[in-house]
GROMACS .gro file of C-alpha atoms in nm:
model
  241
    1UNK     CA    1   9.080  31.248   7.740
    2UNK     CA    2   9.428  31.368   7.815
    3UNK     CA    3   9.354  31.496   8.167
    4UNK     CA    4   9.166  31.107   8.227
    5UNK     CA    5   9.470  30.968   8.078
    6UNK     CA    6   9.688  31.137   8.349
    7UNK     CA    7   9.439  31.084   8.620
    8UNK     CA    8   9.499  30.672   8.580
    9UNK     CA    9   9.843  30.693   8.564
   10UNK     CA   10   9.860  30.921   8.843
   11UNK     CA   11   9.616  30.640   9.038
   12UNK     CA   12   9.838  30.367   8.953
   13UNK     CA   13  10.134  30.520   9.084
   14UNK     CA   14   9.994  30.630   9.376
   15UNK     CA   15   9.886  30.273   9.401
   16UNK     CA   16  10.192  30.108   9.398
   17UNK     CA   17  10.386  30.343   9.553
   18UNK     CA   18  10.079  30.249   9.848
   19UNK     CA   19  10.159  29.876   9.798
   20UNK     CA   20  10.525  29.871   9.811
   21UNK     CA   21  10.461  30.071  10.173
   22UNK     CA   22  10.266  29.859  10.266
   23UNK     CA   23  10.468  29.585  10.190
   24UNK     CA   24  10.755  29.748  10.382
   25UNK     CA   25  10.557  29.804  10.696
   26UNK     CA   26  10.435  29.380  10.689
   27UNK     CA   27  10.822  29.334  10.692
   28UNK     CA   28  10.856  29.556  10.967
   29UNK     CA   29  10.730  29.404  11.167
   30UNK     CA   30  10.848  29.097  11.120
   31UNK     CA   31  11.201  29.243  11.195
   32UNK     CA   32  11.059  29.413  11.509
   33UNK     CA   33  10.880  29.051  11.644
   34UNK     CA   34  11.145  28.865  11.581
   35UNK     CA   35  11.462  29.110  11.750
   36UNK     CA   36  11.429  29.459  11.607
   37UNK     CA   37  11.613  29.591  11.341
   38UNK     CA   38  11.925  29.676  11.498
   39UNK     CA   39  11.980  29.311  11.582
   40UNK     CA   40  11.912  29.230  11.228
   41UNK     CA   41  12.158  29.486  11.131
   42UNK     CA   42  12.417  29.375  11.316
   43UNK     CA   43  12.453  29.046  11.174
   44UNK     CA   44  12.747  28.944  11.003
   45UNK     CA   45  12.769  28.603  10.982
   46UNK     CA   46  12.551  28.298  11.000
   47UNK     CA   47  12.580  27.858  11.105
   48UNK     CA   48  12.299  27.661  11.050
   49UNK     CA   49  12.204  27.334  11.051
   50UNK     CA   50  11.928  27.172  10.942
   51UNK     CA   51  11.754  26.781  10.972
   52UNK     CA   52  11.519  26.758  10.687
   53UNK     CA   53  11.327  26.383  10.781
   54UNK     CA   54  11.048  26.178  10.622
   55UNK     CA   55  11.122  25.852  10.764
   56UNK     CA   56  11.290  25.723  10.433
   57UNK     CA   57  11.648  25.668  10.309
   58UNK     CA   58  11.618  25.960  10.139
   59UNK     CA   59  11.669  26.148  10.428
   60UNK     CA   60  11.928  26.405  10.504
   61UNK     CA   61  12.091  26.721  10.661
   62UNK     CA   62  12.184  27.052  10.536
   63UNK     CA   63  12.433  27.274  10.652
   64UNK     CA   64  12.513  27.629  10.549
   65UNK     CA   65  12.777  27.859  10.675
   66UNK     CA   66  12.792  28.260  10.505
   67UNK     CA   67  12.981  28.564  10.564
   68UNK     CA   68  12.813  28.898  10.459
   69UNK     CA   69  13.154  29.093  10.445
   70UNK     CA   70  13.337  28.803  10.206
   71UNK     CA   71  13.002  28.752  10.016
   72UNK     CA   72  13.117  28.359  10.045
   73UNK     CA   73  12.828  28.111  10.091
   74UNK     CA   74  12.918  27.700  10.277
   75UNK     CA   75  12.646  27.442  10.183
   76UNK     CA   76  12.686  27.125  10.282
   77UNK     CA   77  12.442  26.814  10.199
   78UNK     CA   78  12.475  26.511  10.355
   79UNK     CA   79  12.264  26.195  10.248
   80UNK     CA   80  12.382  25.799  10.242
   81UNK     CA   81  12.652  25.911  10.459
   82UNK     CA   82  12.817  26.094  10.196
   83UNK     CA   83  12.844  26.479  10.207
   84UNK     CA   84  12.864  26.666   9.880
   85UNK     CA   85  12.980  27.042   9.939
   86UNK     CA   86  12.923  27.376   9.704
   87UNK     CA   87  13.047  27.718   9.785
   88UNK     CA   88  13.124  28.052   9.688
   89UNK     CA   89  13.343  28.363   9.766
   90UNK     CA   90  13.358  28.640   9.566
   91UNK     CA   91  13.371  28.583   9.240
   92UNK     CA   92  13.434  28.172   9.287
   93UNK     CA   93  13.187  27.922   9.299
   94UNK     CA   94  13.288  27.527   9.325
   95UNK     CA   95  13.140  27.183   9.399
   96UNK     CA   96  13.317  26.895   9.582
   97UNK     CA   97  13.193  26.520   9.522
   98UNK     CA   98  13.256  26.288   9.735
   99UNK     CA   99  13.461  26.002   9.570
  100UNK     CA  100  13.513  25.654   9.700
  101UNK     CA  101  13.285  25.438   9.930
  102UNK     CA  102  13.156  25.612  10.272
  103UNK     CA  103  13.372  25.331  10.500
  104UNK     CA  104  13.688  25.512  10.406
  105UNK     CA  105  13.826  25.903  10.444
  106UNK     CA  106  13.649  26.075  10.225
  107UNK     CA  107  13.821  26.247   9.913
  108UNK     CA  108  13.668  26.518   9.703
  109UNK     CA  109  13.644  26.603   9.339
  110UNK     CA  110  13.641  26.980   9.302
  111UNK     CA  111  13.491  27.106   8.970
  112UNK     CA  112  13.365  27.450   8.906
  113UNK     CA  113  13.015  27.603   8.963
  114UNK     CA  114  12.843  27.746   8.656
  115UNK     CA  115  12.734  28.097   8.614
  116UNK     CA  116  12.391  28.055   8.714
  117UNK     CA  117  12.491  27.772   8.957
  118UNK     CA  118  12.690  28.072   9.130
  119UNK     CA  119  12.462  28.340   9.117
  120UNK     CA  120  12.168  28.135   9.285
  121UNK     CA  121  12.400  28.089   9.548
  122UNK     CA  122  12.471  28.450   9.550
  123UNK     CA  123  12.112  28.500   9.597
  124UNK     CA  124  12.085  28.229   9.894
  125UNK     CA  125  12.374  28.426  10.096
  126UNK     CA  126  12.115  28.669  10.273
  127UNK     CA  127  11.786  28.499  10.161
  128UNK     CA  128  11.855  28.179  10.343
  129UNK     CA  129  11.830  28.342  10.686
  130UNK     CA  130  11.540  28.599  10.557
  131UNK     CA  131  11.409  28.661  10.193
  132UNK     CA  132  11.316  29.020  10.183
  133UNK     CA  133  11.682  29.095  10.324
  134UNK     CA  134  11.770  29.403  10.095
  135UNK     CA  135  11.516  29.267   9.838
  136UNK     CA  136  11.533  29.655   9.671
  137UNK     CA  137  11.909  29.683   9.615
  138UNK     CA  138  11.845  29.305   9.442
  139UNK     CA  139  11.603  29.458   9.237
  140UNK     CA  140  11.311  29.239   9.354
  141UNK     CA  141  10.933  29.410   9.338
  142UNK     CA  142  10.702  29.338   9.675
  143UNK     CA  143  10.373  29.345   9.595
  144UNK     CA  144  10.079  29.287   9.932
  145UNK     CA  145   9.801  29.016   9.741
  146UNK     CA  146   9.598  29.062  10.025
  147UNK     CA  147   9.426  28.808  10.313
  148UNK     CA  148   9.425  28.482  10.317
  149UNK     CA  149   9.360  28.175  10.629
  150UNK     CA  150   9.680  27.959  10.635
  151UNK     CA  151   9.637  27.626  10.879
  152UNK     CA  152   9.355  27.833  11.092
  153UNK     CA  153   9.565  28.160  11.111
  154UNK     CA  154   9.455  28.469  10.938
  155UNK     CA  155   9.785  28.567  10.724
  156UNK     CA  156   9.898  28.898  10.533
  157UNK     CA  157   9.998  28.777  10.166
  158UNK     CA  158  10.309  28.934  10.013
  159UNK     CA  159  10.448  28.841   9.684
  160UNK     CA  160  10.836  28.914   9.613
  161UNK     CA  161  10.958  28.864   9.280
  162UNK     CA  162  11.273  28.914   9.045
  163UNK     CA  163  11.562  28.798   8.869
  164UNK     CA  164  11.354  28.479   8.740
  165UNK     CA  165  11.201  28.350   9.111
  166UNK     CA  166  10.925  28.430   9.295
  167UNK     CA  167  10.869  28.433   9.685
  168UNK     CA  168  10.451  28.420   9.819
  169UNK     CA  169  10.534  28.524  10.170
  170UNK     CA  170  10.256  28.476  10.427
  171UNK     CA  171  10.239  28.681  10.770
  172UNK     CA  172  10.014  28.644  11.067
  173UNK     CA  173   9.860  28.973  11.064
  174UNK     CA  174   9.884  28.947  11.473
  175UNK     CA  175  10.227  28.845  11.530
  176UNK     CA  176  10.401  28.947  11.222
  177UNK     CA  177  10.594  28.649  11.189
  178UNK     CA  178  10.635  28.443  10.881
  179UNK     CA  179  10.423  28.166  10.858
  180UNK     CA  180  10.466  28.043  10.552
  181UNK     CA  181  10.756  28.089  10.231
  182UNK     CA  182  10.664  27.990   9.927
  183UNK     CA  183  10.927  28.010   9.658
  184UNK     CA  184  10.931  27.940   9.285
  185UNK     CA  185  11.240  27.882   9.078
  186UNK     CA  186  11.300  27.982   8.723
  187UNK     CA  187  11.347  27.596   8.658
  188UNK     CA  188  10.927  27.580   8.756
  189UNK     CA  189  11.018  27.375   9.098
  190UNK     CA  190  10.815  27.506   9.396
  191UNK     CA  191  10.954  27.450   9.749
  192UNK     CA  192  10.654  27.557  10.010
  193UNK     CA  193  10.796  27.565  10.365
  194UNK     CA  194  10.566  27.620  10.630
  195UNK     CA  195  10.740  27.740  11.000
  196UNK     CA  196  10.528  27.600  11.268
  197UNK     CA  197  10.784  27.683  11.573
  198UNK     CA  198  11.015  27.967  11.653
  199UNK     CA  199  11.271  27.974  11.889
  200UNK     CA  200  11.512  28.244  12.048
  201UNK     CA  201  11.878  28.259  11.916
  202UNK     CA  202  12.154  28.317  12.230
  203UNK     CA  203  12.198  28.627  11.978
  204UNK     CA  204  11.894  28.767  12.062
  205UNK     CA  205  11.676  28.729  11.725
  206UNK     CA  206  11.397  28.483  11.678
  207UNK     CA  207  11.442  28.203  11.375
  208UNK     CA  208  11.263  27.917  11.284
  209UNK     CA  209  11.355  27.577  11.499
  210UNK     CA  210  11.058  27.396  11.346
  211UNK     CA  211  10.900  27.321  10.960
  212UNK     CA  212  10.782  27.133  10.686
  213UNK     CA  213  10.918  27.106  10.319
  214UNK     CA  214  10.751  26.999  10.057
  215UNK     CA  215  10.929  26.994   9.686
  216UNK     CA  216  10.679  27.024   9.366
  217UNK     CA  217  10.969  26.749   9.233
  218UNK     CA  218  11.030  26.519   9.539
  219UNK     CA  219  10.691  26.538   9.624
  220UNK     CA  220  10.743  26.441   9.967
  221UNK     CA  221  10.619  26.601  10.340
  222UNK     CA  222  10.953  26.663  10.514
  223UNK     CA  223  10.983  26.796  10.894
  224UNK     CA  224  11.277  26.979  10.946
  225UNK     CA  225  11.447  27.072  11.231
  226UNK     CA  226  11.659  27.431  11.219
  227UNK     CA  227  11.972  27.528  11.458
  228UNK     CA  228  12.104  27.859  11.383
  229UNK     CA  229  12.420  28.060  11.591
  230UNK     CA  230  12.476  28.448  11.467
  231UNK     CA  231  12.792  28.600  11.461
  232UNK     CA  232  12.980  28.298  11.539
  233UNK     CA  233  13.347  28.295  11.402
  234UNK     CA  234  13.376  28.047  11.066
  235UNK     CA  235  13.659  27.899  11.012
  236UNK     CA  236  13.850  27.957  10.668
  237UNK     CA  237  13.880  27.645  10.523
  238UNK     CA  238  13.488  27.610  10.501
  239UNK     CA  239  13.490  27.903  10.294
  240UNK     CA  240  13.811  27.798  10.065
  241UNK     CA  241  13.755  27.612   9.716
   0.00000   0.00000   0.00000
């Protein structure tokens, strides 16, 4: 019984330990179709912009500026012409409103982020340009679910989970790229994005320029349209509170 015993554990380890290589290799090559991993490496810091449309009044942009080296995170949302603005730098998080009616100069209301407020955005710094970015050293478990057909294509599903949230990543299993993200938040909202374009970055690495959105609380189809620049030089009043 003992020697069985040590057998299944022995198994299961093996398993995982199986698993989680696996799971490294799928992101792999990601990294190598889309640049190689020096280029990924070498980045520092990050502009994008985004168009999120569905042909309603509810439309808007998003734009998001981070530094790796000041851990400090820009997000910008702009809807009905008025832009509200969160952001964090070390060990500071805030939120400016925008007060007043859109036909004047805009004045903001600055107000502290909360804890959890801050360490989402924490989270966001590396994960909004890729999600398994140093998922280990964030203490996140990958985990290969196996094959699955997403929109014709036959993808690789990997599931990445930890500290309340849970990414289903889906990979064509001939290109390597990332077809589809699928990401759960602790507060039970899914956001399923599904990249249907890629384009080359004048840095050399391959990123997303077309996608859909779909919120499990909006509950509406979005297209989005993605600009990114590497390495560019941000300003420092984006990243002051």
């Amino acid at each position: 019984m003992k020697n069985t015993a040590i057998k299944i554990f022995a198994f299961i380890f093996i398993s995982l330990g199986t698993f989680a290589q696996k799971a490294d290799e799928i992101f792999s090559k990601h990294i190598e179709a889309t640049g190689g991993k020096a280029l990924w490496d070498g980045i520092s810091t990050y502009s994008i912009k985004q168009a999120y449309r569905g042909n309603s009044a509810a439309d808007y942009d998003i734009e998001l500026k981070g530094s790796f080296s000041e851990a400090a995170l820009y997000k910008a949302k702009t809807i009905l012409k008025r832009t509200f603005i969160f952001g964090i730098k070390g060990q500071e998080g805030w939120r400016k409103v925008p007060l007043g009616s859109s036909d004047k100069a805009t004045q903001y209301e600055t107000n502290t982020l909360s804890d959890k407020e801050q360490e989402n955005m924490r989270r966001e710094l590396k994960e909004n340009i890729l999600p398994f970015l140093d998922y280990q050293t964030k203490g996140y478990i990958a985990t290969v679910v196996g094959s699955e057909t997403i929109n014709n294509v036959k993808t690789t599903h990997v599931e990445l989970s930890g500290k309340g949230i849970k990414y289903n990543l889906y990979f064509d299993e001939t290109t390597g790229l990332l077809m589809r993200k699928k990401l759960t938040l602790s507060t039970g909202e899914v956001i399923t994005e599904d990249y249907t374009k890629y384009g080359d970055t004048a840095y050399g690495v391959k990123f997303p320029t077309e996608s859909t959105y779909l919120s499990s609380i909006d509950k509406r189809n979005l297209k989005v349209t993605t600009s990114v620049i590497f390495n560019d030089k941000i300003a420092p009043e984006y990243l002051m509170k």
